[in-house]
Amino acid sequence: MKKYSIMIIMCLLLISCSSSNGSASTAKKNTNKSELVLYEHEGDINYKIYNNKMVDTYIIASALYLDFKSDRLLPDTDRYPLYIKAKEYFTPYRDHPFIQEFSEYLWYDDINSDVITILLNLSNDYKLENNIEVDQVSYTFSNKEEIEKFIKDFKKFYEDTKAEEFLNSNSEIYLSMKEYYNNNRDKADISILLKEMESYIGVNEKITKTINYQTVVTPWRPFMGSFFQTDTEDKVTLYSFQSLLNYNSRNLEDYDIEQSVSTEVHEFLHFFVNKPVKDNNFIIDKFNQFSNKEELVESSLYSSMPWNRITDEYFVRAIQGRIYRNVYDEKKARHTILDKELLYGGFHYLNGIYEKLEEYENNREKYKSIDSFVPILIEELFSNGK
């Protein structure tokens, strides 16, 4: 009898453990209902790449407000069956109250990062409650009431249009995106590149908070990359907002993971490079001998930027080249980063910055982080002026 009692107790303990483990597993998988996660990595690097239905709905609403004539949001709408479906489905809602007041939720004719930040951080349930403080989205929203109004109006649009049903009815585009990523992830390991990036930049010297890297991918804004961030007391979340698509293709299922990962590294680098460049604006003023910005960079996309922004675009490309050189080799760095930027981007002085970084690499005891080397890079770049 004693034997049977012991066996019963052991069985109960096993059931209890199994139940407990099952609960833990369920809790871990209890992700945001609006997300389709392609891949997630936790540990030395905290990284997630995913799609978000709320964001996709916002992009389509933006295109609707712009009468589907945007060069960035559902571009060439009438060319693609997927975009034609969206246009036909959502056009009857052109006079919806949310769309009538939509102008403040755009950044010119593109997405608004404050709005995206709110949508990505809505509560993990169908109440869609706000989890963002006003100071995180202060360019667009002045107070909590304005944020709550946006969420309320967006939710009404989401429900009235049955946007979730529309997106689910076109799930094949999302499933193909996830399948491609899972089958090709090993071709460009983002976690290895991010580890090298942190080491190269000297992140531990700059940031004491936990860093979360998040890449949000969408088929509705196919050929542009953007970046933004949120901060709390104990962590900073860095977002890269982009597509998995090949920028040189017009096929909405022609994916390119190597290009996508390269864009991620580029966008994440901006978080670490832009501020030290801006803080050294006075050095740009001191050494700048260029008579106009077109002499520094050929592309009108960049020559329209302030001097410090052109500068950080240079430095990000050069540093990314060194990262790829260290992880792969010189050939990969030139093929993936440098050659195309010299040929198509018009960054004529990129090689000089790329080579100057060897001095930084050889003197890391002196230069603990990239911040301390930025003044030297600025002088190197602007000494090319006539």
Steps between C-alpha positions, in 0.01 A plus 500: 500500500786730587655423161180598319473822700851600400423426133181707514686792656771478232238497226330804648834680517573417137156623395556818699841557337359428157217745560741761629729459200205518268391827660847646465512396136159651436600822671811525287298451182237753604621757249316801369193387306577758232846360431636238267848422635748383238791445739599587856835476679557564871825504695817687410294677233126561545349507153161447339378536142124505446201640317224695675139517377431832671792661321397351167149638548646843575712488183197409288298777670782743415492391135121538503530857631750570219255354245742215431740737324798461732847413371577323829178351636349236271701657214375444143180375657329401176795282398476237773203269566554523879490880494203503264310283750580745779396799290169341403430381855583822688394771252135491621635619838664814357253718692541317830546755786845357578618566143348849497732603785796300379745771391650539849588131505726516193855624455450688174405211268653224709453315828525681832741329742305628804187327373694182424648507852154513656365221280795271573454546873125457538396261778511130420125456478204626302454802727793664319598714797787747484839405649702802385579821689442836332869591496565199274271636227508873568559609139143402418312475829494771766320309774345166594158614386627538144654154513179348634299675227727358232470148643122530531460627143745246361322216679166618355651501149655157559165357610279680246715393206552148636866557422608184680273291278646664190857434612418142597339440161834594344709298742695333219727805469586479870546124499730518196701769677540283810581187300768685302656640816510162675655334196765767442588637843839327504612694192532817706513449877380826652602406855867458401499835321332676794756358743783626281323836468473539878865410544612731221298797623595441864138480610591400856682831537196693376187325628437322832136409429385174344471540123219334308527491122172470313447488125147558374441376146208580274399434139311833486802733507731288287804707407596724793676458835447710814614499862371625835532412868324492836664535841401394849695507826658161444492435125519658158318346204645570158267453204586442137192538283534349153415226251652164414470583132778553252506876439595447135199281431135581448381157602335503843632151576856548373669496840866571574608414854858621455379841391244505780760416766735761355222758534443393861865546594502836322191626683616375841839667450329837467397481866862490607654733241256789448528656844881522525506648150239760591683579824807583290324731257748773589783286357306464175470880489871536573631270224223524239649625174224370273319776313180294482363167621493351150880497505488278808225263385346471157158357582228764547346278770802574720621838370172649624592402858688718753879467500504285814246257354703457182799440726334227705383332179865487393618364834227236528594362158872496575453335841262243354764421240756434776250281688439289190874482439556371853216247490553388139785647292603802292328368188166467680533848651561656161237302314226543761567855623774712350483446124129571464522811722788636293332416171132570567489700823754761396701476823825589322719523811382178662822307441703755694275470807496121470880486497535759778307268731800267503666755730203469736520120495873500576464737798200375695678557832499868411161507325262305725199578283433649160395829667860592576607435140218693332689835508789338310261356242335840455834667432591220258175539306486877481866544414395384152325833437661741256 
